[in-house]
Amino acid sequence: MLRFLVRRTLGALVILLIVSMITYALFFAIPADPARLYCGKVCTPENLALIKHDMGFDHAWPVQYWNWLSTIFTGGTFNGVHCGAPCFGYSFDKKELVGGILLDRFPTTLSLTVGSAVVFLVIGIGTGMLAAHKQGKAADKIASSFSLLASSMQIYVAGPLALWALCYSTDLLELPTYVPFTQDPLGWAGGLLVPWIVLSLIWTANYTRMTRSSMVEQLSEDYVRTARAKGMSGTSVFMRYAWRGAMGTIVTVFGIDLGVLLGGAIITETTFSLHGLGELAIHSFRDSDLSLLVGVTVVAATLIVFFNIVVDAAYALIDPRIRLA
Amino acid sequence: MSSRKTRLAAAILVAGALTVTTACSSGHSNGDGASASKAPVKTTAISVGTAEDSKGPAAQEPNAKKGGTVNMIDRDDFSHLDPGQIYLNYNSEVSLLFTRQLTGYKTMPDGSQKLVGDLATDTGTTTDGGKTWKFTLKDGVKWQDGTPITSADVKYSIERLYATFIKSGPTYIQSWLSGADYRTAYEGPYNGKQLDAVQTPDDKTVVIAFQDIHPDANFTLAMTGYGVVPQAHDTKEEYDKKPFSSGPYQITEHVTDRSLDLERNPNWDPATDPIRNAYPDKWHMTFGVQLQQSTERFMADNGEDKTAFTFHNTVDPKYIDEVKGNDKYKSRTLEGLTPYVDYYYINNDRIKDKRVREALIRAFPHKQTRQLQGGTSYGDYATSYMSPTVLGYESYDAYGILKKPEGDPEAAKKLLTEANALGTTIVYPYNNTPIQQKVTEAIRDALEKAGFKFVPKPLDAKTYYDTVALLDNGADLYWGGWGADWPTGYTSLQQVWDGRVIADGGQNLAHVNNPEINSAIDAAAKIADPVAQGKAWAAIDKQLQDNAYSIPDVYQRSLSLYGSGLGGVKFDSLAGLQSPLNIYVK
């Protein structure tokens, strides 16, 4: 296991290096001039040159990339602000260090993701198991229909509708906002309730369908039939064998989903005016804020790669038939 | 005539001349061109106030109350709060709450606006036609820590604009004092050096000596980019995040992209301020609210949104008809003409025949393109390059745009035939957005009917301006806009039509270089009398139109909502935004 983790971590570092390099290359492939965005309405050539110099845009992109990479290990000073190693650069648009901005935004995305994940996992897996257990009966049909309907919904439709129904016109729930958990746990939950509800509505459907189909598949396996033939009760077979067998698929998909969600729930955060990594990604692209764009991209890639490793490790622990190669 | 007398006479004349309603376009006819042309729209009345006008307190709003919190919701955080870095109207408008300048504008009860002394006792005096300006500071003006604002503070605030970290604000005053390459003439105050062109004979007097005549410099100094910054609290680059207050509010917390909170500055004295009422106790501003969300929240008018306001988020285009058609929103709707004019620039380097350019103007489908962008709420049909919000504006429709806003393909075809130019290719780069794709199709249809060959070139929105602002842009016709930095013709026309500022990345996007117009610009800029100067700029505007250099399209409008719990919400036509200065919580 240790060898596996070391090997995968080294592989992940190479992937992140490639991702950051590609982000740099793509950024410079667009013929826009970010320095112009920071210049005034009547932008003098002198001001433009000063801005380009301050931002480091007066070098070729490979040199800029190298400077960015070395700054991670050596630190640097930007716009009068010192950035100690590990330093991920400076956002000239926000006038803050990239590392600080990312740390500031991450808890919002984490809270949004973890809260909704708890809800959609519990309800999704529960409903999926129920549907599998009551295969072909009314409960199964209702769960399947609901899952089909909910999985067709998109956040940009469900989000504004929920906001209108629950917040704007009725005042039933408070407007989405992020309050740190450590500061006010109730305020934290209350402020994220509407996004959790909407995200759960959409994601629950996937987990219901997935759990149901995995369970049904497991229930038709030979070893389940054998267990039944040996006189094991239906509930025991369902919970001890079929459930454990289905877990592998669910953990795999959940691990990847969690990585994607944490990497930046772009539409969700924009819909609910939440200031997480997703919203930051949109802003950094819109404002041609290269340091921030690379920072968000690398964080998102790190989370996805990390959860892939976790999933692989967890898979081996859950299913003894799987061995880490 | 001394400048004081000139200004007094001018104030009377300007007030008289500009409050006359001017027949231009629009109205509220749901995009109907014929009826729109009959609807008169008031131009903004602008005048120069006297020392009496410059005295505080500001005129009270009827039934206004002090106290409460105004909640502002907007999409974006302010990109700059350091006055030296402020240029965009959005940043300027909020800075009025915590930064004061030598001069400023007060909104009169009839909606007109008057240039008055803000920190200064009046709008300044000049005895040499505008080369040297003298301002005297009011008694009782203070920083948020209670120390008096002195002439040394004003001098220092101008000096620091030369520092290399100041890159985004206006550069007019610096260039006028020290030349276009002003940073080589003076390095800024941080190594102890001073700028001799600004003198402070005593604590109350500031004398600014320009290299040339600038009769409207008192308008320039009203830009919030020339607000005051105290030397003792100048944190240089960091000042942009938390400035020190000279206005009625001070910043208590600013979390980038998330929120900005302000509370009263106890050392601001309303008796010194003719511009700001400052009724609310606090302002709580939140960012990240998209157009659709803010419109829906204003429409629902629920809870804390009853006391919500927005600087910049206009009504989402999909709700415009509902907002304008439903009486329940009427009392909370604010619509006004902004200083921004949309042009379709003709590349005069490529289309040299005036008849071909005129054919483009006559063929252009203003009615269709405006309707696609929001109809009457998007703006009024423009016939000039100067906006009606600019002092001296005169209505002049050289090519019958108001009569046929849908375009006149027959007249255009006739002109093309005369010029032996039927089938002339028009390369048209455009922002590749869903709305602009439709607008482009409308333009294609109209120009092809007139006998042009139309070649659209989609561009990414991020690269659009960079591309069309190149001298060798390979294009014939392209959209662009311009808004005056202060309401005189200088800033409305000089940057866009002066042939000597043509450069890659410059603002003269039509590449017009007419020596007669260049000379006329120089001459108009030196006229001391505001009314005579306004007439000179209007004449240049007509000259530009007669030469058919480009297509004026729309004088932009703004349509926005606010909560029912607020009163005194007014539109600042000089910025094109809702003003925070007279708002109160009911």
Short mmCIF file of C-alpha atoms in Angstrom, two decimals, chain B residues 263-423:
data_model
loop_
_atom_site.label_atom_id
_atom_site.label_comp_id
_atom_site.label_asym_id
_atom_site.label_seq_id
_atom_site.Cartn_x
_atom_site.Cartn_y
_atom_site.Cartn_z
CA GLU B 263 -20.41 53.59 8.93
CA ARG B 264 -20.60 57.28 9.71
CA ASN B 265 -17.46 59.36 9.86
CA PRO B 266 -18.06 61.40 13.03
CA ASN B 267 -15.73 64.13 11.79
CA TRP B 268 -17.61 64.89 8.60
CA ASP B 269 -19.51 68.14 8.95
CA PRO B 270 -22.62 68.44 6.76
CA ALA B 271 -22.31 72.21 6.95
CA THR B 272 -19.23 71.94 4.73
CA ASP B 273 -20.83 69.67 2.14
CA PRO B 274 -23.33 70.86 -0.49
CA ILE B 275 -23.36 67.49 -2.27
CA ARG B 276 -23.87 64.69 0.25
CA ASN B 277 -26.88 64.23 2.51
CA ALA B 278 -25.64 61.04 4.16
CA TYR B 279 -28.95 60.00 5.75
CA PRO B 280 -28.29 56.28 6.47
CA ASP B 281 -26.14 55.29 9.45
CA LYS B 282 -24.58 52.37 7.64
CA TRP B 283 -24.04 50.81 4.24
CA HIS B 284 -23.71 47.07 3.83
CA MET B 285 -22.62 46.17 0.32
CA THR B 286 -22.51 42.60 -0.96
CA PHE B 287 -21.02 41.39 -4.21
CA GLY B 288 -21.46 38.36 -6.45
CA VAL B 289 -25.16 38.91 -7.15
CA GLN B 290 -25.85 38.34 -10.82
CA LEU B 291 -28.24 40.50 -12.87
CA GLN B 292 -31.04 37.94 -12.85
CA GLN B 293 -30.79 37.44 -9.09
CA SER B 294 -30.76 41.12 -8.24
CA THR B 295 -33.70 41.81 -10.55
CA GLU B 296 -35.74 38.98 -9.03
CA ARG B 297 -34.87 40.14 -5.52
CA PHE B 298 -35.88 43.73 -6.28
CA MET B 299 -39.09 42.55 -7.89
CA ALA B 300 -39.97 40.38 -4.89
CA ASP B 301 -39.07 43.27 -2.53
CA ASN B 302 -38.93 41.06 0.51
CA GLY B 303 -37.17 41.26 3.90
CA GLU B 304 -33.87 43.13 3.88
CA ASP B 305 -34.18 43.61 0.12
CA LYS B 306 -36.74 46.33 0.86
CA THR B 307 -33.81 48.53 1.76
CA ALA B 308 -31.63 47.28 -1.08
CA PHE B 309 -30.02 49.40 -3.73
CA THR B 310 -27.62 48.72 -6.57
CA PHE B 311 -25.02 50.87 -8.24
CA HIS B 312 -24.50 48.87 -11.35
CA ASN B 313 -26.88 45.95 -11.77
CA THR B 314 -29.47 47.11 -14.26
CA VAL B 315 -32.74 45.23 -14.85
CA ASP B 316 -32.08 41.86 -16.47
CA PRO B 317 -33.15 42.23 -20.15
CA LYS B 318 -35.64 39.38 -19.83
CA TYR B 319 -37.56 41.30 -17.14
CA ILE B 320 -37.54 44.73 -18.84
CA ASP B 321 -41.04 44.42 -20.31
CA GLU B 322 -42.46 43.14 -17.03
CA VAL B 323 -40.81 45.89 -14.99
CA LYS B 324 -41.90 48.64 -17.37
CA GLY B 325 -45.37 47.23 -17.90
CA ASN B 326 -46.37 46.63 -14.31
CA ASP B 327 -47.39 49.59 -12.18
CA LYS B 328 -46.28 47.94 -8.98
CA TYR B 329 -42.64 48.52 -9.94
CA LYS B 330 -43.12 52.06 -11.21
CA SER B 331 -42.37 53.87 -7.96
CA ARG B 332 -39.17 51.87 -7.51
CA THR B 333 -37.85 52.13 -11.05
CA LEU B 334 -35.13 54.52 -12.07
CA GLU B 335 -34.40 55.20 -15.72
CA GLY B 336 -31.95 57.69 -17.08
CA LEU B 337 -29.68 58.68 -19.87
CA THR B 338 -26.02 57.82 -19.28
CA PRO B 339 -23.04 59.70 -20.76
CA TYR B 340 -22.23 56.73 -22.98
CA VAL B 341 -22.80 56.83 -26.71
CA ASP B 342 -22.65 53.73 -28.90
CA TYR B 343 -20.93 54.26 -32.22
CA TYR B 344 -20.35 52.00 -35.18
CA TYR B 345 -16.92 53.21 -36.20
CA ILE B 346 -16.15 53.34 -39.90
CA ASN B 347 -12.49 52.69 -40.66
CA ASN B 348 -11.63 55.87 -42.56
CA ASP B 349 -8.27 54.43 -43.61
CA ARG B 350 -10.13 51.85 -45.69
CA ILE B 351 -13.32 53.67 -46.68
CA LYS B 352 -12.11 56.98 -48.02
CA ASP B 353 -15.11 57.92 -50.20
CA LYS B 354 -17.53 60.02 -48.17
CA ARG B 355 -20.48 58.79 -50.27
CA VAL B 356 -19.74 55.19 -49.26
CA ARG B 357 -19.55 56.16 -45.60
CA GLU B 358 -22.81 58.08 -45.92
CA ALA B 359 -24.37 55.04 -47.55
CA LEU B 360 -23.38 53.00 -44.50
CA ILE B 361 -24.99 55.57 -42.19
CA ARG B 362 -28.19 55.69 -44.24
CA ALA B 363 -28.45 51.91 -44.51
CA PHE B 364 -27.79 51.18 -40.84
CA PRO B 365 -30.75 49.45 -39.06
CA HIS B 366 -30.79 51.29 -35.71
CA LYS B 367 -34.32 50.23 -34.94
CA GLN B 368 -33.64 46.52 -35.34
CA THR B 369 -30.30 46.53 -33.51
CA ARG B 370 -31.67 48.57 -30.61
CA GLN B 371 -34.68 46.31 -30.25
CA LEU B 372 -32.42 43.26 -30.05
CA GLN B 373 -30.49 44.87 -27.21
CA GLY B 374 -33.43 45.91 -25.03
CA GLY B 375 -35.44 48.47 -27.04
CA THR B 376 -36.08 51.88 -25.56
CA SER B 377 -34.53 50.81 -22.28
CA TYR B 378 -31.26 50.21 -24.06
CA GLY B 379 -31.15 53.80 -25.25
CA ASP B 380 -32.29 56.61 -27.51
CA TYR B 381 -31.33 56.80 -31.18
CA ALA B 382 -28.20 58.90 -31.43
CA THR B 383 -27.59 61.41 -34.18
CA SER B 384 -24.45 63.01 -32.77
CA TYR B 385 -21.12 61.99 -31.34
CA MET B 386 -21.61 64.10 -28.22
CA SER B 387 -24.08 62.83 -25.67
CA PRO B 388 -27.05 64.94 -24.54
CA THR B 389 -25.44 64.84 -21.08
CA VAL B 390 -22.60 67.02 -22.35
CA LEU B 391 -22.64 70.78 -21.97
CA GLY B 392 -23.30 72.35 -25.37
CA TYR B 393 -25.01 69.34 -26.93
CA GLU B 394 -27.19 70.24 -29.90
CA SER B 395 -29.53 67.96 -31.76
CA TYR B 396 -28.46 67.64 -35.39
CA ASP B 397 -29.63 64.77 -37.55
CA ALA B 398 -27.55 65.09 -40.71
CA TYR B 399 -28.69 61.84 -42.29
CA GLY B 400 -32.30 61.45 -41.20
CA ILE B 401 -31.65 58.73 -38.63
CA LEU B 402 -34.68 59.75 -36.58
CA LYS B 403 -36.96 59.71 -39.62
CA LYS B 404 -35.85 56.27 -40.74
CA PRO B 405 -34.23 54.47 -37.80
CA GLU B 406 -34.87 51.19 -39.60
CA GLY B 407 -32.45 52.29 -42.36
CA ASP B 408 -33.01 53.59 -45.85
CA PRO B 409 -31.61 51.00 -48.30
CA GLU B 410 -32.81 52.90 -51.39
CA ALA B 411 -31.02 56.11 -50.44
CA ALA B 412 -27.92 54.12 -49.53
CA LYS B 413 -28.00 52.22 -52.83
CA LYS B 414 -28.30 55.48 -54.74
CA LEU B 415 -25.20 56.84 -53.02
CA LEU B 416 -23.26 53.65 -53.71
CA THR B 417 -24.28 53.76 -57.37
CA GLU B 418 -23.13 57.38 -57.63
CA ALA B 419 -19.83 56.41 -56.08
CA ASN B 420 -19.56 53.42 -58.42
CA ALA B 421 -19.14 51.33 -55.29
CA LEU B 422 -21.97 48.82 -55.42
CA GLY B 423 -20.77 45.55 -53.93
#
